Amino acid sequence: MMKIDIVIISVIVTVYFIKKQFEFEKISKIRYLTIPLFATVQFITAVQLENGQDVLLLIFGAVISFLIGWYQTTDFEIKQKNTITNYYVRVGSVEQSVYTKELYSKGGKSYLIGWIMIFIVQVGLSLI
């Protein structure tokens, strides 16, 4: 039952991130912490290191993950936007608007290809 839940959650998370990769979206700490936290939960619930082969698979998975992560950043774009707030400061006798800097990101094609590669590696490691 637990593995079915993880598969369903994985599909939902994957579809959500695929949908958002071709448009700029405001960066939030919560959004970018969910992927590593979700991956950690998946790792803890799925991996059992019982022998040397398991350790080698872990090392292989870590190296492949690093390479895929690097590849995913090749199309990644960040842009900064200054957004006016509802606050004002008085400079001399003039009220000036206060702006806040917001960061927006777009993953692009390599990000999606990376997700597909992660899925293929995950299936391959599960079969081993």
mmCIF file of C-alpha atoms in Angstrom:
data_model
loop_
_atom_site.group_PDB
_atom_site.id
_atom_site.type_symbol
_atom_site.label_atom_id
_atom_site.label_comp_id
_atom_site.label_asym_id
_atom_site.label_seq_id
_atom_site.Cartn_x
_atom_site.Cartn_y
_atom_site.Cartn_z
ATOM 1 C CA MET A 1 0.000 0.000 0.000
ATOM 2 C CA MET A 2 2.813 2.415 0.893
ATOM 3 C CA LYS A 3 4.481 2.056 -2.535
ATOM 4 C CA ILE A 4 1.229 2.868 -4.345
ATOM 5 C CA ASP A 5 0.896 6.059 -2.290
ATOM 6 C CA ILE A 6 4.450 7.082 -3.196
ATOM 7 C CA VAL A 7 3.793 6.417 -6.899
ATOM 8 C CA ILE A 8 0.611 8.504 -6.831
ATOM 9 C CA ILE A 9 2.350 11.367 -5.006
ATOM 10 C CA SER A 10 5.291 11.130 -7.423
ATOM 11 C CA VAL A 11 2.996 11.435 -10.449
ATOM 12 C CA ILE A 12 1.141 14.420 -8.964
ATOM 13 C CA VAL A 13 4.379 16.238 -8.084
ATOM 14 C CA THR A 14 5.888 15.477 -11.510
ATOM 15 C CA VAL A 15 2.842 16.717 -13.434
ATOM 16 C CA TYR A 16 2.771 19.903 -11.343
ATOM 17 C CA PHE A 17 6.422 20.731 -12.044
ATOM 18 C CA ILE A 18 6.192 19.836 -15.749
ATOM 19 C CA LYS A 19 3.290 22.234 -16.134
ATOM 20 C CA LYS A 20 5.256 25.105 -14.611
ATOM 21 C CA GLN A 21 8.567 24.758 -16.466
ATOM 22 C CA PHE A 22 7.922 26.868 -19.541
ATOM 23 C CA GLU A 23 6.793 30.045 -17.830
ATOM 24 C CA PHE A 24 8.444 32.294 -15.306
ATOM 25 C CA GLU A 25 7.103 31.660 -11.838
ATOM 26 C CA LYS A 26 7.858 33.431 -8.596
ATOM 27 C CA ILE A 27 10.457 31.592 -6.543
ATOM 28 C CA SER A 28 9.341 30.581 -3.094
ATOM 29 C CA LYS A 29 11.299 28.787 -0.424
ATOM 30 C CA ILE A 30 8.511 26.277 0.116
ATOM 31 C CA ARG A 31 8.402 25.261 -3.542
ATOM 32 C CA TYR A 32 12.138 24.700 -3.818
ATOM 33 C CA LEU A 33 12.392 22.855 -0.521
ATOM 34 C CA THR A 34 9.690 20.337 -1.440
ATOM 35 C CA ILE A 35 11.756 18.546 -4.081
ATOM 36 C CA PRO A 36 14.742 17.759 -1.818
ATOM 37 C CA LEU A 37 12.472 16.873 1.113
ATOM 38 C CA PHE A 38 10.326 14.639 -1.084
ATOM 39 C CA ALA A 39 13.423 12.944 -2.509
ATOM 40 C CA THR A 40 14.753 12.376 1.012
ATOM 41 C CA VAL A 41 11.483 10.754 2.115
ATOM 42 C CA GLN A 42 11.513 8.553 -0.984
ATOM 43 C CA PHE A 43 15.113 7.538 -0.297
ATOM 44 C CA ILE A 44 14.497 6.699 3.360
ATOM 45 C CA THR A 45 11.369 4.643 2.601
ATOM 46 C CA ALA A 46 12.747 2.815 -0.434
ATOM 47 C CA VAL A 47 16.454 2.132 0.112
ATOM 48 C CA GLN A 48 17.870 -0.526 2.380
ATOM 49 C CA LEU A 49 21.651 -0.848 2.411
ATOM 50 C CA GLU A 50 22.284 -4.512 3.123
ATOM 51 C CA ASN A 51 25.494 -5.321 1.239
ATOM 52 C CA GLY A 52 28.315 -3.937 -0.904
ATOM 53 C CA GLN A 53 26.219 -3.976 -4.072
ATOM 54 C CA ASP A 54 23.675 -1.694 -2.394
ATOM 55 C CA VAL A 55 26.430 0.767 -1.467
ATOM 56 C CA LEU A 56 27.732 0.733 -5.058
ATOM 57 C CA LEU A 57 24.208 1.398 -6.333
ATOM 58 C CA LEU A 58 23.921 4.271 -3.873
ATOM 59 C CA ILE A 59 27.185 5.791 -5.121
ATOM 60 C CA PHE A 60 26.108 5.270 -8.754
ATOM 61 C CA GLY A 61 22.762 6.925 -8.001
ATOM 62 C CA ALA A 62 24.457 9.892 -6.319
ATOM 63 C CA VAL A 63 26.831 10.450 -9.280
ATOM 64 C CA ILE A 64 24.008 10.133 -11.824
ATOM 65 C CA SER A 65 21.856 12.510 -9.736
ATOM 66 C CA PHE A 66 24.629 15.094 -9.689
ATOM 67 C CA LEU A 67 25.096 14.854 -13.476
ATOM 68 C CA ILE A 68 21.358 15.106 -14.135
ATOM 69 C CA GLY A 69 21.094 18.080 -11.768
ATOM 70 C CA TRP A 70 23.936 19.822 -13.591
ATOM 71 C CA TYR A 71 22.276 19.132 -16.957
ATOM 72 C CA GLN A 72 18.955 20.481 -15.709
ATOM 73 C CA THR A 73 20.541 23.876 -15.030
ATOM 74 C CA THR A 74 21.707 24.395 -18.627
ATOM 75 C CA ASP A 75 18.378 26.007 -19.717
ATOM 76 C CA PHE A 76 17.427 27.366 -16.298
ATOM 77 C CA GLU A 77 16.673 31.103 -16.293
ATOM 78 C CA ILE A 78 16.220 33.563 -13.449
ATOM 79 C CA LYS A 79 14.914 37.087 -13.754
ATOM 80 C CA GLN A 80 14.481 39.781 -11.145
ATOM 81 C CA LYS A 81 11.468 42.023 -10.992
ATOM 82 C CA ASN A 82 11.012 45.083 -8.773
ATOM 83 C CA THR A 83 7.442 45.145 -7.524
ATOM 84 C CA ILE A 84 5.856 48.154 -5.899
ATOM 85 C CA THR A 85 4.512 47.601 -2.380
ATOM 86 C CA ASN A 86 1.815 49.417 -0.439
ATOM 87 C CA TYR A 87 4.454 51.217 1.615
ATOM 88 C CA TYR A 88 5.982 54.649 1.125
ATOM 89 C CA VAL A 89 8.992 56.425 2.572
ATOM 90 C CA ARG A 90 9.337 60.154 2.894
ATOM 91 C CA VAL A 91 12.488 61.566 1.337
ATOM 92 C CA GLY A 92 12.515 65.234 2.187
ATOM 93 C CA SER A 93 9.002 66.388 1.385
ATOM 94 C CA VAL A 94 8.334 63.729 -1.269
ATOM 95 C CA GLU A 95 6.762 60.321 -0.672
ATOM 96 C CA GLN A 96 8.479 57.582 -2.649
ATOM 97 C CA SER A 97 7.161 54.084 -3.239
ATOM 98 C CA VAL A 98 8.960 51.157 -1.697
ATOM 99 C CA TYR A 99 9.841 48.340 -4.077
ATOM 100 C CA THR A 100 10.584 44.731 -3.280
ATOM 101 C CA LYS A 101 12.837 42.515 -5.354
ATOM 102 C CA GLU A 102 11.200 39.292 -6.507
ATOM 103 C CA LEU A 103 12.921 36.445 -8.296
ATOM 104 C CA TYR A 104 11.241 34.433 -11.025
ATOM 105 C CA SER A 105 12.535 31.215 -12.573
ATOM 106 C CA LYS A 106 11.889 29.091 -15.636
ATOM 107 C CA GLY A 107 13.281 25.568 -15.916
ATOM 108 C CA GLY A 108 12.913 24.860 -19.608
ATOM 109 C CA LYS A 109 13.469 21.807 -21.779
ATOM 110 C CA SER A 110 16.564 20.445 -20.039
ATOM 111 C CA TYR A 111 14.746 20.484 -16.706
ATOM 112 C CA LEU A 112 11.995 18.257 -18.121
ATOM 113 C CA ILE A 113 14.474 15.947 -19.840
ATOM 114 C CA GLY A 114 16.262 15.680 -16.504
ATOM 115 C CA TRP A 115 13.037 14.605 -14.828
ATOM 116 C CA ILE A 116 12.561 11.892 -17.450
ATOM 117 C CA MET A 117 16.147 10.743 -16.885
ATOM 118 C CA ILE A 118 15.541 10.648 -13.123
ATOM 119 C CA PHE A 119 12.443 8.512 -13.681
ATOM 120 C CA ILE A 120 14.345 6.096 -15.935
ATOM 121 C CA VAL A 121 17.223 5.794 -13.439
ATOM 122 C CA GLN A 122 14.764 5.287 -10.590
ATOM 123 C CA VAL A 123 12.967 2.492 -12.455
ATOM 124 C CA GLY A 124 16.311 0.908 -13.385
ATOM 125 C CA LEU A 125 17.570 0.990 -9.800
ATOM 126 C CA SER A 126 14.270 -0.418 -8.565
ATOM 127 C CA LEU A 127 14.606 -3.348 -10.975
ATOM 128 C CA ILE A 128 18.122 -4.089 -9.724
#
